[in-house]
Amino acid sequence: MTADPQTWDVIVIGAGPAGLFAARALSGKLSVLVLEEKARTGGAGAMTDGKLNLSPHIGLDLSELQLSEEEASERIARIDEVFLEHGADRTLYGVDAERIALWLDRVSWVRRRTHRGEWDITLLPARQRHMGTDLAHQVVARMTEAVAGNGATFSLRTKVDDIHQRGNGPFIVRTAKGQYLSRYLVAAPGREGAYWFREVARSLGVPTQYGAIDIGCRVEVALPVYDEITQVLYDPKFLFVTPTHGDRTRTFCTNPGGRVRVEIRNGSRLVNGDALKKRKTPNTNFAILNTVSMTEPIQDTTEMGRKVMEFANFWGGGDSLVVQRWGDLTEGRRSKAETFHSAALGYDKMPPTLPPGPGVTPGDISFAYPGRIVDNLRESLLLLSRVIPGVAHPSTTIYVPEIKFYDTKYRTDRHLETNVPNLFVAGDGVGKSRGIVGAALNGMLAAEGILRKEGKG
Ligand SMILES: Cc1cc2nc3c(=O)[nH]c(=O)nc-3n(C[C@H](O)[C@H](O)[C@H](O)COP(=O)(O)OP(=O)(O)OC[C@H]3O[C@@H](n4cnc5c(N)ncnc54)[C@H](O)[C@@H]3O)c2cc1C
């Protein structure tokens, strides 16, 4: 290990699941410094809802990671073990083969071929755990303690401002607290730090590309509507090919008994959702996401996502989410505060967990969002209602904007090393994962790459 306290073998930027799992695998073998902007570790998801999707087909892209299904599954099993060791709930969803078969059968009876020959609705079963926003805090705190106990140093409230490299020398990492040197760098800045790091990466000579972006809405229904499936598959993954445009959408981040939440991003409001382990609401929420790629005349999906987010907030009155009852959307009228809970319209059946109020404006999603995306979201909900009819009840509530900014792509080797030797990237912020387990797997891959280079793999 290196002796100079300001010079490290490895600096990890970001203590989300990607950074934590990289630090975990490296600690005790190399000197590791984790720099985290926030006052705590866990990043975005590990400190929020903590649904662990234990499938190699969810939250990561095997071809992007150049991994076989077996290689990914083996690492996912190890990640699961780590979460369990640190106190994650042992309840496993998605293992009741008989009930899953019934759901697959139900889908097979209602799905149709699109004009391109694809199924318009598919259910992708997966094994899942749920930590819950409340329990995830404790799990992450224990994990951090263990990694620190194994020799890694965490510097919280330490935002990395800049990174330089002179020739092939060490990386020079600048923060307001001082400057650190490292031989290796693992950049795991998450979606929040994605665009900051993209600029830094470009300045270091790493080329980046625009990838697809996920733009969608959050749907809230009464718990009994969705309960039958979430008891078997906690976060059911339905994939859709929409009839009119042939676009791909999917359900994402289901929270049975959960809450719809506001996420602030660069001063704008996005919608999201979570669920507590110990306290349940009478509702369930989930996202429907539409994957959007762009070719000509512009490829900049980041800028597109930002504009969609800002326009939706503008349509909400300046800095607000837009919320609409499904009954109003299908009737072609805006939602209004006066009728939002109308018994005559059936809206009293489901009081939303994020009702209209400051920052949440009843309105019309078809004005707030691009037309093609609104078509896709409406058609997806209608496809879903073939399998779960209650989702198309008039009281169902739709919130926008929900946007996942993991749209920057980096070319790397299979250990996530970029074209700049010793610079590794990992997690959602660099387009290599879309969830806690996928991000953790990225962290492991980067650590494996570093240990191999050190002859310790
Ligand atoms: C409300 C919500 C609920 C979610 N629920 C789930 C779920 O149930 N299941 C699931 O699989 N996924 C969920 N996710 C997604 C999940 O959080 C992410 O996929 C995952 O956290 C990505 O991990 P990461 O390590 O790549 O990035 P992050 O977790 O975002 O961590 C990146 C870290 O880097 C830090 N950072 C950024 N820039 C800098 C800098 N310049 N200097 C220092 N530090 C920096 C950030 O502060 C952050 O802590 C949820 C996300 C949200 C927002």
Short mmCIF file of C-alpha atoms and ligand atoms in Angstrom, two decimals:
data_model
loop_
_atom_site.label_atom_id
_atom_site.label_comp_id
_atom_site.label_asym_id
_atom_site.label_seq_id
_atom_site.Cartn_x
_atom_site.Cartn_y
_atom_site.Cartn_z
CA MET A 1 0.00 0.00 0.00
CA THR A 2 1.09 3.59 -0.60
CA ALA A 3 2.61 5.43 2.39
CA ASP A 4 1.84 9.11 1.59
CA PRO A 5 -1.58 9.84 3.17
CA GLN A 6 -2.60 12.04 0.26
CA THR A 7 -1.61 9.46 -2.35
CA TRP A 8 -3.86 6.47 -2.76
CA ASP A 9 -3.81 3.33 -4.82
CA VAL A 10 -7.46 3.87 -5.73
CA ILE A 11 -9.85 6.78 -5.42
CA VAL A 12 -13.53 5.95 -5.79
CA ILE A 13 -15.82 8.84 -6.66
CA GLY A 14 -19.31 8.34 -5.25
CA ALA A 15 -20.51 6.07 -2.45
CA GLY A 16 -23.61 4.69 -4.16
CA PRO A 17 -23.90 0.94 -4.70
CA ALA A 18 -21.32 1.02 -7.52
CA GLY A 19 -18.73 2.88 -5.44
CA LEU A 20 -19.46 0.93 -2.25
CA PHE A 21 -19.09 -2.46 -3.94
CA ALA A 22 -15.89 -1.37 -5.68
CA ALA A 23 -14.46 -0.14 -2.36
CA ARG A 24 -15.60 -3.33 -0.63
CA ALA A 25 -13.74 -5.55 -3.11
CA LEU A 26 -10.58 -3.41 -3.05
CA SER A 27 -10.29 -2.63 0.65
CA GLY A 28 -7.72 -4.62 2.54
CA LYS A 29 -5.83 -5.24 -0.71
CA LEU A 30 -5.05 -1.70 -1.85
CA SER A 31 -5.34 1.71 -0.18
CA VAL A 32 -8.77 3.10 -1.05
CA LEU A 33 -10.26 6.56 -0.58
CA VAL A 34 -13.97 7.06 -1.27
CA LEU A 35 -14.98 10.66 -1.96
CA GLU A 36 -18.68 11.34 -1.52
CA GLU A 37 -20.39 14.68 -1.96
CA LYS A 38 -23.26 13.90 0.41
CA ALA A 39 -23.21 13.56 4.19
CA ARG A 40 -23.91 9.83 3.97
CA THR A 41 -23.18 6.81 1.82
CA GLY A 42 -25.67 4.76 -0.21
CA GLY A 43 -26.17 7.06 -3.20
CA ALA A 44 -29.59 7.38 -4.79
CA GLY A 45 -31.31 4.04 -4.44
CA ALA A 46 -29.64 2.23 -1.58
CA MET A 47 -30.86 4.98 0.69
CA THR A 48 -34.34 5.14 -0.82
CA ASP A 49 -36.46 2.12 -1.56
CA GLY A 50 -33.99 -0.69 -1.91
CA LYS A 51 -35.72 -3.15 -4.20
CA LEU A 52 -33.09 -5.67 -5.19
CA ASN A 53 -33.73 -7.11 -8.65
CA LEU A 54 -31.77 -10.35 -8.72
CA SER A 55 -32.04 -11.04 -12.45
CA PRO A 56 -29.25 -10.66 -15.04
CA HIS A 57 -31.90 -9.20 -17.38
CA ILE A 58 -33.06 -6.34 -15.18
CA GLY A 59 -31.12 -3.18 -14.40
CA LEU A 60 -28.10 -4.05 -16.54
CA ASP A 61 -27.30 -4.83 -20.13
CA LEU A 62 -25.30 -8.02 -20.60
CA SER A 63 -23.99 -7.03 -24.03
CA GLU A 64 -22.92 -3.57 -22.79
CA LEU A 65 -21.08 -5.28 -19.91
CA GLN A 66 -19.73 -8.05 -22.18
CA LEU A 67 -20.91 -10.63 -19.66
CA SER A 68 -22.58 -13.99 -20.08
CA GLU A 69 -25.78 -14.69 -18.17
CA GLU A 70 -23.88 -17.17 -15.96
CA GLU A 71 -21.10 -14.68 -15.16
CA ALA A 72 -23.67 -12.04 -14.22
CA SER A 73 -25.82 -14.46 -12.20
CA GLU A 74 -22.85 -15.66 -10.19
CA ARG A 75 -21.95 -12.08 -9.22
CA ILE A 76 -25.58 -11.18 -8.51
CA ALA A 77 -25.77 -14.10 -6.06
CA ARG A 78 -22.69 -12.71 -4.28
CA ILE A 79 -24.21 -9.22 -4.16
CA ASP A 80 -27.40 -10.65 -2.68
CA GLU A 81 -25.33 -12.41 -0.01
CA VAL A 82 -23.65 -9.14 0.94
CA PHE A 83 -27.01 -7.37 1.36
CA LEU A 84 -28.31 -10.29 3.45
CA GLU A 85 -25.17 -10.35 5.60
CA HIS A 86 -25.81 -6.70 6.45
CA GLY A 87 -29.43 -7.19 7.40
CA ALA A 88 -31.58 -7.07 4.24
CA ASP A 89 -34.98 -8.74 4.64
CA ARG A 90 -34.76 -12.42 3.68
CA THR A 91 -38.20 -12.53 2.04
CA LEU A 92 -37.67 -13.49 -1.58
CA TYR A 93 -40.29 -12.66 -4.22
CA GLY A 94 -40.53 -14.23 -7.67
CA VAL A 95 -39.91 -17.82 -6.56
CA ASP A 96 -43.44 -19.22 -6.49
CA ALA A 97 -43.22 -21.11 -9.81
CA GLU A 98 -46.86 -22.18 -9.76
CA ARG A 99 -48.31 -18.71 -9.28
CA ILE A 100 -45.83 -17.18 -11.74
CA ALA A 101 -46.93 -19.76 -14.33
CA LEU A 102 -50.53 -18.62 -13.81
CA TRP A 103 -49.54 -15.03 -14.48
CA LEU A 104 -47.56 -15.96 -17.57
CA ASP A 105 -50.56 -17.94 -18.76
CA ARG A 106 -52.84 -14.97 -18.18
CA VAL A 107 -50.52 -12.75 -20.25
CA SER A 108 -50.34 -15.35 -23.02
CA TRP A 109 -54.13 -15.19 -23.41
CA VAL A 110 -54.35 -11.43 -23.82
CA ARG A 111 -51.26 -10.55 -25.81
CA ARG A 112 -51.23 -10.00 -29.55
CA ARG A 113 -48.61 -9.74 -32.26
CA THR A 114 -47.82 -6.21 -33.46
CA HIS A 115 -47.53 -5.57 -37.19
CA ARG A 116 -43.76 -6.18 -36.78
CA GLY A 117 -44.43 -9.62 -35.34
CA GLU A 118 -43.48 -8.82 -31.72
CA TRP A 119 -45.69 -9.51 -28.69
CA ASP A 120 -47.36 -6.32 -27.49
CA ILE A 121 -47.11 -7.35 -23.83
CA THR A 122 -44.61 -9.62 -22.07
CA LEU A 123 -44.11 -10.38 -18.40
CA LEU A 124 -40.52 -10.91 -17.28
CA PRO A 125 -40.47 -12.74 -13.92
CA ALA A 126 -37.51 -12.10 -11.62
CA ARG A 127 -36.37 -12.90 -8.11
CA GLN A 128 -36.54 -9.79 -5.93
CA ARG A 129 -36.07 -8.56 -2.41
CA HIS A 130 -37.34 -5.38 -0.82
CA MET A 131 -35.36 -3.56 1.86
CA GLY A 132 -37.65 -0.52 2.15
CA THR A 133 -36.55 3.07 2.54
CA ASP A 134 -36.43 2.68 6.33
CA LEU A 135 -34.42 -0.58 6.48
CA ALA A 136 -32.12 0.30 3.56
CA HIS A 137 -30.60 3.09 5.68
CA GLN A 138 -29.46 0.57 8.27
CA VAL A 139 -28.21 -1.96 5.73
CA VAL A 140 -26.10 0.66 3.95
CA ALA A 141 -24.74 2.04 7.24
CA ARG A 142 -23.63 -1.47 8.30
CA MET A 143 -22.08 -2.13 4.91
CA THR A 144 -20.16 1.15 5.02
CA GLU A 145 -18.91 0.35 8.50
CA ALA A 146 -17.67 -3.05 7.33
CA VAL A 147 -15.87 -1.57 4.30
CA ALA A 148 -14.26 1.10 6.49
CA GLY A 149 -13.36 -1.58 9.03
CA ASN A 150 -11.56 -3.40 6.26
CA GLY A 151 -9.33 -0.41 5.63
CA ALA A 152 -11.11 1.91 3.14
CA THR A 153 -11.27 5.60 4.03
CA PHE A 154 -14.51 7.51 3.44
CA SER A 155 -14.47 11.27 3.05
CA LEU A 156 -18.07 12.47 3.13
CA ARG A 157 -19.26 15.98 2.22
CA THR A 158 -16.38 15.98 -0.25
CA LYS A 159 -17.38 16.95 -3.74
CA VAL A 160 -14.85 16.26 -6.46
CA ASP A 161 -14.56 19.41 -8.53
CA ASP A 162 -12.00 18.40 -11.08
CA ILE A 163 -9.65 15.63 -12.18
CA HIS A 164 -6.37 16.03 -14.03
CA GLN A 165 -3.56 13.81 -15.15
CA ARG A 166 -0.06 14.80 -16.21
CA GLY A 167 1.11 12.44 -18.90
CA ASN A 168 0.79 8.92 -17.61
CA GLY A 169 1.22 10.04 -14.01
CA PRO A 170 -1.27 9.63 -11.19
CA PHE A 171 -4.73 11.18 -11.29
CA ILE A 172 -4.94 14.49 -9.47
CA VAL A 173 -8.35 14.77 -7.84
CA ARG A 174 -9.35 18.25 -6.65
CA THR A 175 -11.91 18.95 -3.95
CA ALA A 176 -12.62 21.97 -1.74
CA LYS A 177 -10.91 20.05 1.10
CA GLY A 178 -7.71 19.56 -0.84
CA GLN A 179 -6.06 17.60 -3.58
CA TYR A 180 -5.51 13.83 -3.67
CA LEU A 181 -3.42 11.65 -5.93
CA SER A 182 -4.26 8.14 -7.03
CA ARG A 183 -2.93 5.50 -9.38
CA TYR A 184 -6.41 4.23 -10.21
CA LEU A 185 -9.74 5.99 -10.40
CA VAL A 186 -13.21 4.44 -10.22
CA ALA A 187 -15.77 7.06 -11.24
CA ALA A 188 -19.25 6.09 -10.00
CA PRO A 189 -21.02 9.46 -9.84
CA GLY A 190 -24.60 8.21 -10.38
CA ARG A 191 -27.22 10.03 -12.38
CA GLU A 192 -26.75 13.16 -10.27
CA GLY A 193 -23.07 13.49 -11.16
CA ALA A 194 -23.39 12.12 -14.69
CA TYR A 195 -23.06 15.36 -16.62
CA TRP A 196 -20.38 16.80 -14.39
CA PHE A 197 -18.33 13.65 -14.92
CA ARG A 198 -19.03 13.58 -18.66
CA GLU A 199 -17.26 16.95 -19.00
CA VAL A 200 -14.36 15.74 -16.85
CA ALA A 201 -14.05 12.50 -18.82
CA ARG A 202 -13.97 14.39 -22.10
CA SER A 203 -11.24 16.65 -20.75
CA LEU A 204 -9.21 13.54 -19.84
CA GLY A 205 -9.58 12.25 -23.40
CA VAL A 206 -12.41 9.74 -22.90
CA PRO A 207 -14.91 9.84 -25.78
CA THR A 208 -18.60 9.59 -24.83
CA GLN A 209 -21.77 9.02 -26.81
CA TYR A 210 -25.44 9.76 -26.28
CA GLY A 211 -27.49 6.68 -25.44
CA ALA A 212 -31.21 6.18 -25.01
CA ILE A 213 -33.12 8.03 -22.29
CA ASP A 214 -36.17 6.79 -20.39
CA ILE A 215 -39.06 9.24 -20.24
CA GLY A 216 -42.30 8.24 -18.58
CA CYS A 217 -44.88 8.75 -15.93
CA ARG A 218 -45.66 7.50 -12.42
CA VAL A 219 -48.96 5.65 -12.09
CA GLU A 220 -50.77 5.30 -8.77
CA VAL A 221 -53.56 2.81 -8.19
CA ALA A 222 -55.42 1.47 -5.16
CA LEU A 223 -53.44 -1.33 -3.52
CA PRO A 224 -56.06 -4.08 -4.12
CA VAL A 225 -55.83 -3.42 -7.89
CA TYR A 226 -52.22 -4.60 -8.03
CA ASP A 227 -51.95 -6.73 -4.91
CA GLU A 228 -52.59 -10.05 -6.59
CA ILE A 229 -49.45 -9.71 -8.71
CA THR A 230 -47.16 -7.88 -6.26
CA GLN A 231 -47.62 -10.66 -3.73
CA VAL A 232 -45.90 -12.95 -6.25
CA LEU A 233 -43.66 -10.50 -8.11
CA TYR A 234 -42.89 -7.52 -5.87
CA ASP A 235 -41.86 -5.29 -8.80
CA PRO A 236 -43.50 -6.93 -11.86
CA LYS A 237 -41.69 -6.17 -15.09
CA PHE A 238 -44.12 -5.84 -17.99
CA LEU A 239 -42.59 -5.03 -21.36
CA PHE A 240 -44.77 -3.43 -24.04
CA VAL A 241 -44.50 -2.74 -27.75
CA THR A 242 -47.03 0.02 -28.35
CA PRO A 243 -49.59 -0.57 -31.12
CA THR A 244 -49.51 2.84 -32.84
CA HIS A 245 -45.79 3.61 -32.91
CA GLY A 246 -44.22 0.21 -32.23
CA ASP A 247 -42.16 1.81 -29.43
CA ARG A 248 -40.80 0.02 -26.36
CA THR A 249 -42.06 0.82 -22.92
CA ARG A 250 -41.95 -1.02 -19.62
CA THR A 251 -43.14 -0.95 -16.03
CA PHE A 252 -40.44 0.01 -13.55
CA CYS A 253 -39.98 0.58 -9.82
CA THR A 254 -43.24 -0.76 -8.39
CA ASN A 255 -43.96 0.18 -4.78
CA PRO A 256 -46.77 -1.83 -3.21
CA GLY A 257 -48.23 0.12 -0.28
CA GLY A 258 -45.83 2.90 -1.29
CA ARG A 259 -45.68 6.65 -1.69
CA VAL A 260 -45.29 8.86 -4.74
CA ARG A 261 -42.34 11.19 -4.10
CA VAL A 262 -40.86 14.36 -5.53
CA GLU A 263 -37.24 14.25 -6.67
CA ILE A 264 -35.51 17.60 -7.15
CA ARG A 265 -33.00 17.67 -9.98
CA ASN A 266 -31.05 20.82 -10.80
CA GLY A 267 -33.92 22.88 -9.43
CA SER A 268 -36.58 21.01 -11.45
CA ARG A 269 -39.15 18.56 -10.13
CA LEU A 270 -39.31 14.94 -11.17
CA VAL A 271 -41.66 12.29 -9.82
CA ASN A 272 -40.50 9.03 -8.26
CA GLY A 273 -41.81 6.52 -5.75
CA ASP A 274 -40.76 4.42 -2.77
CA ALA A 275 -42.18 2.19 -0.04
CA LEU A 276 -41.39 1.80 3.62
CA LYS A 277 -40.93 -1.64 5.11
CA LYS A 278 -42.87 -0.95 8.29
CA ARG A 279 -45.58 1.53 7.29
CA LYS A 280 -47.79 0.90 4.25
CA THR A 281 -50.20 3.20 2.40
CA PRO A 282 -53.45 1.98 0.78
CA ASN A 283 -51.95 2.55 -2.69
CA THR A 284 -49.39 1.09 -5.09
CA ASN A 285 -47.33 3.11 -7.55
CA PHE A 286 -45.11 2.19 -10.47
CA ALA A 287 -43.51 3.92 -13.43
CA ILE A 288 -44.15 3.34 -17.11
CA LEU A 289 -41.00 4.29 -18.99
CA ASN A 290 -40.62 4.95 -22.71
CA THR A 291 -37.11 4.38 -24.07
CA VAL A 292 -36.24 7.19 -26.49
CA SER A 293 -33.21 7.17 -28.82
CA MET A 294 -32.36 9.94 -31.25
CA THR A 295 -30.42 9.98 -34.51
CA GLU A 296 -30.91 13.09 -36.69
CA PRO A 297 -30.71 16.06 -36.62
CA ILE A 298 -29.74 15.82 -32.93
CA GLN A 299 -28.50 12.96 -30.78
CA ASP A 300 -28.36 14.82 -27.49
CA THR A 301 -30.82 12.81 -25.38
CA THR A 302 -29.62 14.64 -22.23
CA GLU A 303 -30.76 17.96 -23.57
CA MET A 304 -34.01 16.44 -24.82
CA GLY A 305 -34.71 15.00 -21.34
CA ARG A 306 -33.92 18.34 -19.71
CA LYS A 307 -36.26 20.21 -22.05
CA VAL A 308 -39.08 17.70 -21.48
CA MET A 309 -38.58 18.00 -17.71
CA GLU A 310 -38.56 21.79 -17.80
CA PHE A 311 -41.57 22.05 -20.10
CA ALA A 312 -43.62 19.65 -17.94
CA ASN A 313 -42.72 21.76 -14.87
CA PHE A 314 -43.63 24.91 -16.82
CA TRP A 315 -46.99 23.39 -17.70
CA GLY A 316 -47.51 22.69 -14.01
CA GLY A 317 -47.30 26.43 -13.36
CA GLY A 318 -43.56 27.06 -13.34
CA ASP A 319 -41.96 24.53 -11.02
CA SER A 320 -44.53 21.84 -10.50
CA LEU A 321 -45.34 18.25 -11.37
CA VAL A 322 -48.49 17.70 -13.44
CA VAL A 323 -50.98 15.19 -12.07
CA GLN A 324 -54.03 13.88 -13.92
CA ARG A 325 -56.73 11.33 -13.23
CA TRP A 326 -56.90 8.58 -15.85
CA GLY A 327 -60.65 9.32 -16.18
CA ASP A 328 -59.85 12.89 -17.23
CA LEU A 329 -57.06 11.84 -19.58
CA THR A 330 -59.27 9.36 -21.43
CA GLU A 331 -62.10 11.94 -21.65
CA GLY A 332 -59.70 14.51 -23.12
CA ARG A 333 -60.08 17.03 -20.30
CA ARG A 334 -57.63 18.46 -17.81
CA SER A 335 -57.81 17.54 -14.12
CA LYS A 336 -58.85 20.28 -11.73
CA ALA A 337 -58.52 20.74 -7.98
CA GLU A 338 -62.34 21.08 -7.64
CA THR A 339 -63.07 17.68 -9.19
CA PHE A 340 -59.91 15.81 -8.22
CA HIS A 341 -61.71 13.84 -5.49
CA SER A 342 -65.16 13.81 -7.15
CA ALA A 343 -67.30 10.85 -6.08
CA ALA A 344 -69.47 11.35 -9.18
CA LEU A 345 -66.41 10.64 -11.36
CA GLY A 346 -65.26 7.71 -9.19
CA TYR A 347 -62.18 9.61 -8.01
CA ASP A 348 -62.99 9.18 -4.32
CA LYS A 349 -62.00 5.50 -4.69
CA MET A 350 -58.30 6.34 -4.56
CA PRO A 351 -56.96 9.33 -2.61
CA PRO A 352 -53.41 9.74 -4.00
CA THR A 353 -50.39 9.75 -1.71
CA LEU A 354 -49.09 12.90 -3.45
CA PRO A 355 -52.28 14.95 -3.87
CA PRO A 356 -52.52 18.29 -5.66
CA GLY A 357 -50.92 21.05 -3.61
CA PRO A 358 -47.75 23.15 -3.70
CA GLY A 359 -45.48 21.66 -6.38
CA VAL A 360 -48.16 19.24 -7.68
CA THR A 361 -50.64 20.79 -10.12
CA PRO A 362 -53.70 19.08 -11.56
CA GLY A 363 -53.58 19.51 -15.33
CA ASP A 364 -53.34 17.81 -18.69
CA ILE A 365 -50.45 15.49 -19.45
CA SER A 366 -51.19 15.53 -23.15
CA PHE A 367 -50.20 19.20 -23.18
CA ALA A 368 -47.24 18.80 -20.82
CA TYR A 369 -45.49 15.96 -22.66
CA PRO A 370 -44.47 15.14 -26.28
CA GLY A 371 -47.38 13.59 -28.19
CA ARG A 372 -45.69 10.34 -29.12
CA ILE A 373 -44.70 9.67 -25.52
CA VAL A 374 -48.24 10.39 -24.30
CA ASP A 375 -49.59 7.95 -26.92
CA ASN A 376 -47.14 5.32 -25.75
CA LEU A 377 -47.92 5.78 -22.05
CA ARG A 378 -51.69 5.65 -22.64
CA GLU A 379 -51.41 2.56 -24.82
CA SER A 380 -49.11 0.84 -22.31
CA LEU A 381 -51.61 1.37 -19.50
CA LEU A 382 -54.38 0.02 -21.71
CA LEU A 383 -52.26 -3.04 -22.58
CA LEU A 384 -51.60 -3.55 -18.87
CA SER A 385 -55.32 -3.28 -18.15
CA ARG A 386 -55.89 -6.38 -20.28
CA VAL A 387 -53.94 -8.32 -17.64
CA ILE A 388 -54.90 -6.23 -14.57
CA PRO A 389 -58.21 -4.53 -15.44
CA GLY A 390 -58.35 -2.24 -12.37
CA VAL A 391 -55.38 -0.16 -13.55
CA ALA A 392 -57.69 1.57 -16.03
CA HIS A 393 -60.12 2.71 -13.30
CA PRO A 394 -60.91 6.44 -13.69
CA SER A 395 -59.33 7.18 -10.29
CA THR A 396 -55.90 5.93 -11.42
CA THR A 397 -53.56 8.87 -11.12
CA ILE A 398 -50.74 9.78 -13.51
CA TYR A 399 -47.84 12.07 -12.63
CA VAL A 400 -45.19 13.58 -14.93
CA PRO A 401 -42.31 14.15 -15.49
CA GLU A 402 -40.53 10.91 -14.61
CA ILE A 403 -37.18 10.81 -16.44
CA LYS A 404 -34.14 8.58 -15.91
CA PHE A 405 -30.97 10.39 -16.89
CA TYR A 406 -28.63 7.48 -17.57
CA ASP A 407 -28.07 8.34 -21.17
CA THR A 408 -24.29 8.81 -21.50
CA LYS A 409 -22.37 5.88 -22.96
CA TYR A 410 -18.68 5.08 -22.46
CA ARG A 411 -16.71 2.52 -24.39
CA THR A 412 -14.84 0.30 -21.94
CA ASP A 413 -13.31 -3.15 -21.73
CA ARG A 414 -15.14 -5.84 -19.79
CA HIS A 415 -13.72 -4.55 -16.52
CA LEU A 416 -15.03 -1.07 -17.23
CA GLU A 417 -11.62 0.45 -17.92
CA THR A 418 -11.83 3.33 -20.40
CA ASN A 419 -9.35 4.16 -23.14
CA VAL A 420 -7.43 6.18 -20.49
CA PRO A 421 -5.40 3.51 -18.67
CA ASN A 422 -6.42 3.04 -14.99
CA LEU A 423 -9.57 5.14 -15.34
CA PHE A 424 -12.57 2.92 -14.60
CA VAL A 425 -16.23 3.94 -14.76
CA ALA A 426 -19.19 2.28 -13.06
CA GLY A 427 -22.89 2.59 -12.39
CA ASP A 428 -25.93 4.49 -13.64
CA GLY A 429 -24.11 7.75 -14.27
CA VAL A 430 -21.98 6.19 -17.00
CA GLY A 431 -24.87 4.27 -18.61
CA LYS A 432 -23.71 0.84 -17.43
CA SER A 433 -26.56 0.04 -15.02
CA ARG A 434 -30.11 1.01 -14.14
CA GLY A 435 -30.58 -0.18 -10.59
CA ILE A 436 -28.92 -1.04 -7.30
CA VAL A 437 -27.83 -4.58 -8.14
CA GLY A 438 -26.61 -3.65 -11.63
CA ALA A 439 -24.61 -0.74 -10.15
CA ALA A 440 -23.13 -3.00 -7.46
CA LEU A 441 -22.15 -5.50 -10.15
CA ASN A 442 -20.40 -2.69 -12.03
CA GLY A 443 -18.43 -1.82 -8.90
CA MET A 444 -17.33 -5.43 -8.57
CA LEU A 445 -16.24 -5.57 -12.22
CA ALA A 446 -14.14 -2.42 -11.91
CA ALA A 447 -12.51 -3.73 -8.72
CA GLU A 448 -11.76 -7.06 -10.43
CA GLY A 449 -10.11 -5.16 -13.29
CA ILE A 450 -7.88 -3.18 -10.91
CA LEU A 451 -6.91 -6.27 -8.90
CA ARG A 452 -6.03 -8.12 -12.11
CA LYS A 453 -3.76 -5.27 -13.19
CA GLU A 454 -2.11 -5.38 -9.77
CA GLY A 455 -1.62 -9.12 -10.08
CA LYS A 456 -3.99 -9.67 -7.15
CA GLY A 457 -7.01 -10.92 -9.10
C1 LIG B 1 -36.31 7.57 -5.31
C2 LIG B 1 -35.50 6.45 -5.92
C3 LIG B 1 -35.87 5.15 -5.69
C4 LIG B 1 -35.12 4.10 -6.25
N1 LIG B 1 -35.47 2.84 -5.96
C5 LIG B 1 -34.74 1.83 -6.48
C6 LIG B 1 -35.04 0.50 -6.15
O1 LIG B 1 -35.93 0.24 -5.37
N2 LIG B 1 -34.28 -0.50 -6.71
C7 LIG B 1 -33.27 -0.23 -7.58
O2 LIG B 1 -32.62 -1.18 -8.05
N3 LIG B 1 -32.96 1.03 -7.91
C8 LIG B 1 -33.67 2.07 -7.38
N4 LIG B 1 -33.35 3.32 -7.69
C9 LIG B 1 -32.23 3.53 -8.64
C10 LIG B 1 -30.91 3.36 -7.89
O3 LIG B 1 -30.89 4.31 -6.88
C11 LIG B 1 -29.73 3.55 -8.80
O4 LIG B 1 -29.84 2.66 -9.89
C12 LIG B 1 -28.40 3.29 -8.07
O5 LIG B 1 -28.32 3.98 -6.85
C13 LIG B 1 -27.23 3.67 -8.95
O6 LIG B 1 -26.04 3.48 -8.23
P1 LIG B 1 -24.71 4.30 -8.56
O7 LIG B 1 -23.73 3.89 -7.55
O8 LIG B 1 -24.41 4.17 -9.99
O9 LIG B 1 -25.11 5.83 -8.34
P2 LIG B 1 -25.73 6.60 -7.10
O10 LIG B 1 -26.44 5.69 -6.19
O11 LIG B 1 -26.47 7.75 -7.66
O12 LIG B 1 -24.46 7.13 -6.32
C14 LIG B 1 -23.59 8.09 -6.86
C15 LIG B 1 -22.99 8.89 -5.72
O13 LIG B 1 -21.98 9.73 -6.27
C16 LIG B 1 -22.00 10.95 -5.58
N5 LIG B 1 -21.38 11.97 -6.43
C17 LIG B 1 -21.81 12.43 -7.62
N6 LIG B 1 -20.95 13.35 -8.10
C18 LIG B 1 -19.98 13.48 -7.17
C19 LIG B 1 -18.82 14.30 -7.09
N7 LIG B 1 -18.51 15.19 -8.04
N8 LIG B 1 -18.03 14.19 -5.98
C20 LIG B 1 -18.34 13.31 -4.98
N9 LIG B 1 -19.44 12.54 -5.02
C21 LIG B 1 -20.24 12.62 -6.10
C22 LIG B 1 -23.46 11.19 -5.32
O14 LIG B 1 -23.66 12.08 -4.24
C23 LIG B 1 -23.98 9.79 -5.04
O15 LIG B 1 -24.01 9.51 -3.66
C24 LIG B 1 -34.04 4.39 -7.10
C25 LIG B 1 -33.66 5.71 -7.32
C26 LIG B 1 -34.37 6.73 -6.74
C27 LIG B 1 -33.93 8.15 -6.98
#
